[in-house]
Amino acid sequence: MPAALRTYATEASTPKRLRSPWMTTLFLFGAGCVGYGLYDLYKMLTLWPPELRDDLRSAIQAKHKGEFSLSEAYFQRAWEIAQALALDVFGREPYLKLSGILIALADAFEVEDKQNEAYDTYVRAYEYLVDPARSETLTPREQLRVVAVATKLGEMAEKLKKPQAEEEKYLEAAVNRIVKVLLPLQGAQQGAAVASDEKSTPDTLPSSSALSIELPPSDEPSQLLLAELDLPEWVTIEDVGAPLQNAAAFYTRIGRYDLAMPLYLHAISLLIPPAPRKTIPQDRCRGAQMMVALSEAILRNPKNPQRLEQAYAWCEKALEVVQETRKGLTKGKSPPEPLCEVTFVVVLFSLGMVAEAQGDKAKSHRLLSLGIRHARSIGLDLGDSTKEQLEDHGVETKDDAEKEPVSGEASSTAH
């Protein structure tokens, strides 16, 4: 699949922040702070101890004015004051608030494009949460805050070209913490790891329940916890697909396919759980994208003699999932889901690339052409880089080419 297309379905437009597309689309939780004006944010600060309200209010106001150095100074002073306060003044789940101050400070650094300072501050937040003095007392929601920060650090470590061991440390910590959260919430049998299997096919997809996390009720809705300090949206998470996918992608990149495979399988079983459990269309299409990622990992493993057949089988399964999901929306008279429409293009391109690797150039050409046609039918701009790659494969990409939908042709062409 053309590399330029891999992030189309999930790319986020955020100023300066080094935010992965998976971070924003696979595990966002709640409406975030978008709908809140400054006045609403100020009102929410009444949830905080009086000693901190003035500094936090000033920090948020300065951040919205673009006065980042001033904002950072207020957040830093609030953090120093907070350390001297009794824990019980922060109410239930105090470490969400306390770590939130550091995350807000780090986010201000990010928006100002001080990436190294942001990274170091996220490290402070992570180390604060996992300190042995408090780590064992964290609630499930606070444990998930650890997962979110560790995942963020893993992503930033890659982008900032930190040592590979440092990136792995945080990605592995996120996955390990997921298991620690899931085991008591979902039962030991559902948190058991999927055995590594380099011969995995869609037929061997684990039948365990999805790893979705049902959190206990809280006095403070997650949207408020997010909005109080105008925190970035990735901070609060409900499902754990993104940390698993990020770790799997890392292990694929360094050639540890034995570690990548079970993580991809876990993530797929999360997004597309076995019957009778149902998921929303967006999750099913994200699951299809994960199947494409798994197929790419299989293709990259030179030790697997059946890699072409297995990779194609996973892409076919992804096509089946996307087609069924799109048909279900049409049957239910729901509007098309943009994520699923873009995923359909991703899957067609992936099938085309694998077909070419198998030596079936005619099938590859048909699948890639169908992908281009569907991209045009939904108004998706493939970009110059992707177009050049497709043209190298002999596929016409001119804008005056056919634009009719391709739903009825994709399945028959793939088989």
mmCIF file of C-alpha atoms in Angstrom, residues 137-347:
data_model
loop_
_atom_site.group_PDB
_atom_site.id
_atom_site.type_symbol
_atom_site.label_atom_id
_atom_site.label_comp_id
_atom_site.label_asym_id
_atom_site.label_seq_id
_atom_site.Cartn_x
_atom_site.Cartn_y
_atom_site.Cartn_z
ATOM 1 C CA THR A 137 -3.044 2.585 44.839
ATOM 2 C CA LEU A 138 -4.123 3.997 41.465
ATOM 3 C CA THR A 139 -7.750 3.499 40.445
ATOM 4 C CA PRO A 140 -8.541 1.918 37.039
ATOM 5 C CA ARG A 141 -9.086 5.379 35.572
ATOM 6 C CA GLU A 142 -5.749 6.559 36.956
ATOM 7 C CA GLN A 143 -4.095 3.416 35.607
ATOM 8 C CA LEU A 144 -5.436 4.321 32.174
ATOM 9 C CA ARG A 145 -3.884 7.758 32.570
ATOM 10 C CA VAL A 146 -0.555 5.928 32.900
ATOM 11 C CA VAL A 147 -1.329 4.053 29.669
ATOM 12 C CA ALA A 148 -2.131 7.304 27.862
ATOM 13 C CA VAL A 149 1.029 9.092 28.994
ATOM 14 C CA ALA A 150 3.258 6.076 28.290
ATOM 15 C CA THR A 151 1.788 5.767 24.799
ATOM 16 C CA LYS A 152 2.302 9.461 24.178
ATOM 17 C CA LEU A 153 5.925 9.153 25.259
ATOM 18 C CA GLY A 154 6.462 6.162 22.991
ATOM 19 C CA GLU A 155 5.173 8.126 20.012
ATOM 20 C CA MET A 156 7.202 11.219 20.842
ATOM 21 C CA ALA A 157 10.331 9.110 21.417
ATOM 22 C CA GLU A 158 10.116 7.856 17.830
ATOM 23 C CA LYS A 159 9.489 11.296 16.335
ATOM 24 C CA LEU A 160 12.238 12.933 18.416
ATOM 25 C CA LYS A 161 14.642 10.108 17.500
ATOM 26 C CA LYS A 162 15.234 9.057 21.084
ATOM 27 C CA PRO A 163 17.152 5.788 21.641
ATOM 28 C CA GLN A 164 15.196 2.753 20.501
ATOM 29 C CA ALA A 165 15.329 1.287 24.006
ATOM 30 C CA GLU A 166 13.625 4.396 25.369
ATOM 31 C CA GLU A 167 10.790 4.137 22.853
ATOM 32 C CA GLU A 168 10.356 0.453 23.629
ATOM 33 C CA LYS A 169 10.348 1.142 27.368
ATOM 34 C CA TYR A 170 7.256 3.321 27.166
ATOM 35 C CA LEU A 171 5.364 1.285 24.572
ATOM 36 C CA GLU A 172 5.974 -1.877 26.579
ATOM 37 C CA ALA A 173 4.950 -0.104 29.787
ATOM 38 C CA ALA A 174 1.637 0.897 28.193
ATOM 39 C CA VAL A 175 0.882 -2.680 27.138
ATOM 40 C CA ASN A 176 1.892 -4.083 30.527
ATOM 41 C CA ARG A 177 -0.300 -1.563 32.295
ATOM 42 C CA ILE A 178 -3.222 -2.513 30.056
ATOM 43 C CA VAL A 179 -2.898 -6.091 31.247
ATOM 44 C CA LYS A 180 -2.728 -4.887 34.831
ATOM 45 C CA VAL A 181 -5.931 -2.867 34.373
ATOM 46 C CA LEU A 182 -7.778 -5.488 32.363
ATOM 47 C CA LEU A 183 -7.123 -8.506 34.520
ATOM 48 C CA PRO A 184 -9.117 -7.321 37.537
ATOM 49 C CA LEU A 185 -11.805 -5.659 35.404
ATOM 50 C CA GLN A 186 -12.416 -8.331 32.796
ATOM 51 C CA GLY A 187 -11.260 -11.541 34.451
ATOM 52 C CA ALA A 188 -8.001 -13.373 34.098
ATOM 53 C CA GLN A 189 -9.175 -15.544 31.252
ATOM 54 C CA GLN A 190 -10.008 -12.495 29.086
ATOM 55 C CA GLY A 191 -6.720 -10.788 29.832
ATOM 56 C CA ALA A 192 -4.629 -13.764 28.838
ATOM 57 C CA ALA A 193 -2.214 -13.071 26.044
ATOM 58 C CA VAL A 194 -2.758 -14.503 22.600
ATOM 59 C CA ALA A 195 -0.026 -16.989 21.822
ATOM 60 C CA SER A 196 2.384 -15.847 19.153
ATOM 61 C CA ASP A 197 1.682 -17.575 15.843
ATOM 62 C CA GLU A 198 3.507 -16.589 12.687
ATOM 63 C CA LYS A 199 1.054 -18.733 10.697
ATOM 64 C CA SER A 200 -1.927 -16.755 11.844
ATOM 65 C CA THR A 201 -4.812 -16.261 9.411
ATOM 66 C CA PRO A 202 -8.232 -14.608 9.821
ATOM 67 C CA ASP A 203 -9.630 -18.041 10.710
ATOM 68 C CA THR A 204 -7.395 -18.172 13.772
ATOM 69 C CA LEU A 205 -8.546 -14.817 15.133
ATOM 70 C CA PRO A 206 -8.831 -15.199 18.918
ATOM 71 C CA SER A 207 -12.334 -15.749 20.227
ATOM 72 C CA SER A 208 -11.707 -14.010 23.540
ATOM 73 C CA SER A 209 -13.875 -11.053 24.439
ATOM 74 C CA ALA A 210 -12.720 -7.683 23.244
ATOM 75 C CA LEU A 211 -10.431 -5.757 25.514
ATOM 76 C CA SER A 212 -12.797 -2.857 25.986
ATOM 77 C CA ILE A 213 -12.696 -1.324 29.433
ATOM 78 C CA GLU A 214 -15.834 -0.658 31.389
ATOM 79 C CA LEU A 215 -14.866 1.855 34.027
ATOM 80 C CA PRO A 216 -16.712 2.329 37.308
ATOM 81 C CA PRO A 217 -18.789 5.484 37.619
ATOM 82 C CA SER A 218 -17.065 8.673 38.626
ATOM 83 C CA ASP A 219 -18.272 11.762 40.417
ATOM 84 C CA GLU A 220 -16.629 13.845 37.724
ATOM 85 C CA PRO A 221 -17.530 13.096 34.079
ATOM 86 C CA SER A 222 -14.526 12.445 31.866
ATOM 87 C CA GLN A 223 -15.351 15.425 29.685
ATOM 88 C CA LEU A 224 -14.950 17.664 32.718
ATOM 89 C CA LEU A 225 -11.699 16.023 33.742
ATOM 90 C CA LEU A 226 -10.477 16.715 30.222
ATOM 91 C CA ALA A 227 -11.752 20.244 29.986
ATOM 92 C CA GLU A 228 -10.784 21.555 33.404
ATOM 93 C CA LEU A 229 -7.225 22.315 32.315
ATOM 94 C CA ASP A 230 -7.880 22.441 28.567
ATOM 95 C CA LEU A 231 -5.952 19.176 28.278
ATOM 96 C CA PRO A 232 -5.170 17.485 24.950
ATOM 97 C CA GLU A 233 -7.810 14.951 23.946
ATOM 98 C CA TRP A 234 -5.546 11.886 24.051
ATOM 99 C CA VAL A 235 -5.288 12.083 27.835
ATOM 100 C CA THR A 236 -8.570 10.303 28.562
ATOM 101 C CA ILE A 237 -9.075 6.908 26.948
ATOM 102 C CA GLU A 238 -11.670 4.136 26.979
ATOM 103 C CA ASP A 239 -10.343 1.466 24.641
ATOM 104 C CA VAL A 240 -6.774 0.274 24.381
ATOM 105 C CA GLY A 241 -6.438 -0.402 20.668
ATOM 106 C CA ALA A 242 -3.956 2.401 19.994
ATOM 107 C CA PRO A 243 -1.331 1.396 22.578
ATOM 108 C CA LEU A 244 -1.454 -2.167 21.270
ATOM 109 C CA GLN A 245 -1.192 -1.007 17.658
ATOM 110 C CA ASN A 246 1.676 1.364 18.425
ATOM 111 C CA ALA A 247 3.646 -1.347 20.190
ATOM 112 C CA ALA A 248 2.920 -3.800 17.365
ATOM 113 C CA ALA A 249 4.116 -1.278 14.774
ATOM 114 C CA PHE A 250 7.302 -0.727 16.769
ATOM 115 C CA TYR A 251 8.074 -4.430 16.976
ATOM 116 C CA THR A 252 7.329 -4.820 13.275
ATOM 117 C CA ARG A 253 9.735 -1.987 12.520
ATOM 118 C CA ILE A 254 12.591 -3.660 14.418
ATOM 119 C CA GLY A 255 11.824 -7.105 13.045
ATOM 120 C CA ARG A 256 10.330 -8.662 16.203
ATOM 121 C CA TYR A 257 7.350 -10.225 14.442
ATOM 122 C CA ASP A 258 6.885 -12.742 17.257
ATOM 123 C CA LEU A 259 5.994 -9.824 19.548
ATOM 124 C CA ALA A 260 4.046 -7.815 16.969
ATOM 125 C CA MET A 261 1.628 -10.560 15.925
ATOM 126 C CA PRO A 262 -0.169 -11.121 19.263
ATOM 127 C CA LEU A 263 -0.528 -7.376 19.775
ATOM 128 C CA TYR A 264 -2.191 -6.907 16.402
ATOM 129 C CA LEU A 265 -4.476 -9.860 17.090
ATOM 130 C CA HIS A 266 -5.439 -8.415 20.473
ATOM 131 C CA ALA A 267 -6.219 -5.051 18.900
ATOM 132 C CA ILE A 268 -8.347 -6.644 16.185
ATOM 133 C CA SER A 269 -10.303 -8.674 18.727
ATOM 134 C CA LEU A 270 -10.889 -5.460 20.665
ATOM 135 C CA LEU A 271 -12.276 -3.560 17.702
ATOM 136 C CA ILE A 272 -14.186 -6.477 16.160
ATOM 137 C CA PRO A 273 -15.239 -8.736 19.046
ATOM 138 C CA PRO A 274 -16.916 -12.105 18.453
ATOM 139 C CA ALA A 275 -20.715 -12.447 18.485
ATOM 140 C CA PRO A 276 -22.923 -11.624 20.273
ATOM 141 C CA ARG A 277 -20.989 -8.463 21.123
ATOM 142 C CA LYS A 278 -21.426 -5.626 18.662
ATOM 143 C CA THR A 279 -19.396 -2.536 17.956
ATOM 144 C CA ILE A 280 -20.032 0.726 16.187
ATOM 145 C CA PRO A 281 -19.201 1.062 12.453
ATOM 146 C CA GLN A 282 -16.151 3.217 13.134
ATOM 147 C CA ASP A 283 -14.609 0.533 15.335
ATOM 148 C CA ARG A 284 -15.214 -2.169 12.749
ATOM 149 C CA CYS A 285 -13.524 -0.069 10.074
ATOM 150 C CA ARG A 286 -10.617 0.699 12.382
ATOM 151 C CA GLY A 287 -10.400 -3.045 12.929
ATOM 152 C CA ALA A 288 -10.178 -3.482 9.158
ATOM 153 C CA GLN A 289 -7.332 -0.972 9.091
ATOM 154 C CA MET A 290 -5.622 -3.010 11.804
ATOM 155 C CA MET A 291 -5.969 -6.115 9.632
ATOM 156 C CA VAL A 292 -4.169 -4.241 6.859
ATOM 157 C CA ALA A 293 -1.415 -3.317 9.313
ATOM 158 C CA LEU A 294 -1.152 -6.968 10.325
ATOM 159 C CA SER A 295 -0.907 -8.025 6.684
ATOM 160 C CA GLU A 296 1.966 -5.571 6.191
ATOM 161 C CA ALA A 297 3.758 -7.036 9.216
ATOM 162 C CA ILE A 298 3.316 -10.533 7.796
ATOM 163 C CA LEU A 299 4.721 -9.417 4.433
ATOM 164 C CA ARG A 300 7.811 -8.007 6.099
ATOM 165 C CA ASN A 301 8.691 -11.280 7.826
ATOM 166 C CA PRO A 302 11.139 -13.096 5.521
ATOM 167 C CA LYS A 303 11.063 -16.204 7.733
ATOM 168 C CA ASN A 304 7.418 -16.911 6.939
ATOM 169 C CA PRO A 305 7.222 -18.916 3.684
ATOM 170 C CA GLN A 306 3.461 -18.384 3.459
ATOM 171 C CA ARG A 307 3.566 -14.648 4.008
ATOM 172 C CA LEU A 308 2.001 -13.695 0.656
ATOM 173 C CA GLU A 309 -0.990 -16.004 1.085
ATOM 174 C CA GLN A 310 -1.527 -14.991 4.715
ATOM 175 C CA ALA A 311 -1.174 -11.285 4.000
ATOM 176 C CA TYR A 312 -3.701 -11.496 1.176
ATOM 177 C CA ALA A 313 -6.097 -13.473 3.402
ATOM 178 C CA TRP A 314 -6.018 -10.719 6.028
ATOM 179 C CA CYS A 315 -6.628 -8.055 3.395
ATOM 180 C CA GLU A 316 -9.573 -10.070 2.071
ATOM 181 C CA LYS A 317 -10.947 -10.270 5.612
ATOM 182 C CA ALA A 318 -10.543 -6.513 5.949
ATOM 183 C CA LEU A 319 -12.459 -6.055 2.689
ATOM 184 C CA GLU A 320 -15.239 -8.305 3.972
ATOM 185 C CA VAL A 321 -15.506 -6.320 7.209
ATOM 186 C CA VAL A 322 -15.609 -2.954 5.431
ATOM 187 C CA GLN A 323 -18.121 -4.125 2.845
ATOM 188 C CA GLU A 324 -20.458 -5.596 5.472
ATOM 189 C CA THR A 325 -20.201 -2.459 7.583
ATOM 190 C CA ARG A 326 -20.930 -0.152 4.650
ATOM 191 C CA LYS A 327 -23.870 -2.318 3.547
ATOM 192 C CA GLY A 328 -25.249 -2.270 7.083
ATOM 193 C CA LEU A 329 -25.198 1.516 7.127
ATOM 194 C CA THR A 330 -26.965 1.659 3.765
ATOM 195 C CA LYS A 331 -29.561 -0.884 4.828
ATOM 196 C CA GLY A 332 -30.228 1.063 8.002
ATOM 197 C CA LYS A 333 -30.572 4.247 5.941
ATOM 198 C CA SER A 334 -27.653 5.804 7.780
ATOM 199 C CA PRO A 335 -25.308 8.204 5.995
ATOM 200 C CA PRO A 336 -21.929 6.853 4.870
ATOM 201 C CA GLU A 337 -19.254 6.757 7.563
ATOM 202 C CA PRO A 338 -16.242 8.746 6.271
ATOM 203 C CA LEU A 339 -13.739 6.552 8.103
ATOM 204 C CA CYS A 340 -15.184 3.445 6.447
ATOM 205 C CA GLU A 341 -15.145 5.043 3.011
ATOM 206 C CA VAL A 342 -11.460 5.902 3.322
ATOM 207 C CA THR A 343 -10.718 2.489 4.816
ATOM 208 C CA PHE A 344 -12.326 0.934 1.732
ATOM 209 C CA VAL A 345 -9.725 2.740 -0.394
ATOM 210 C CA VAL A 346 -6.901 1.632 1.936
ATOM 211 C CA VAL A 347 -8.016 -2.005 1.731
#
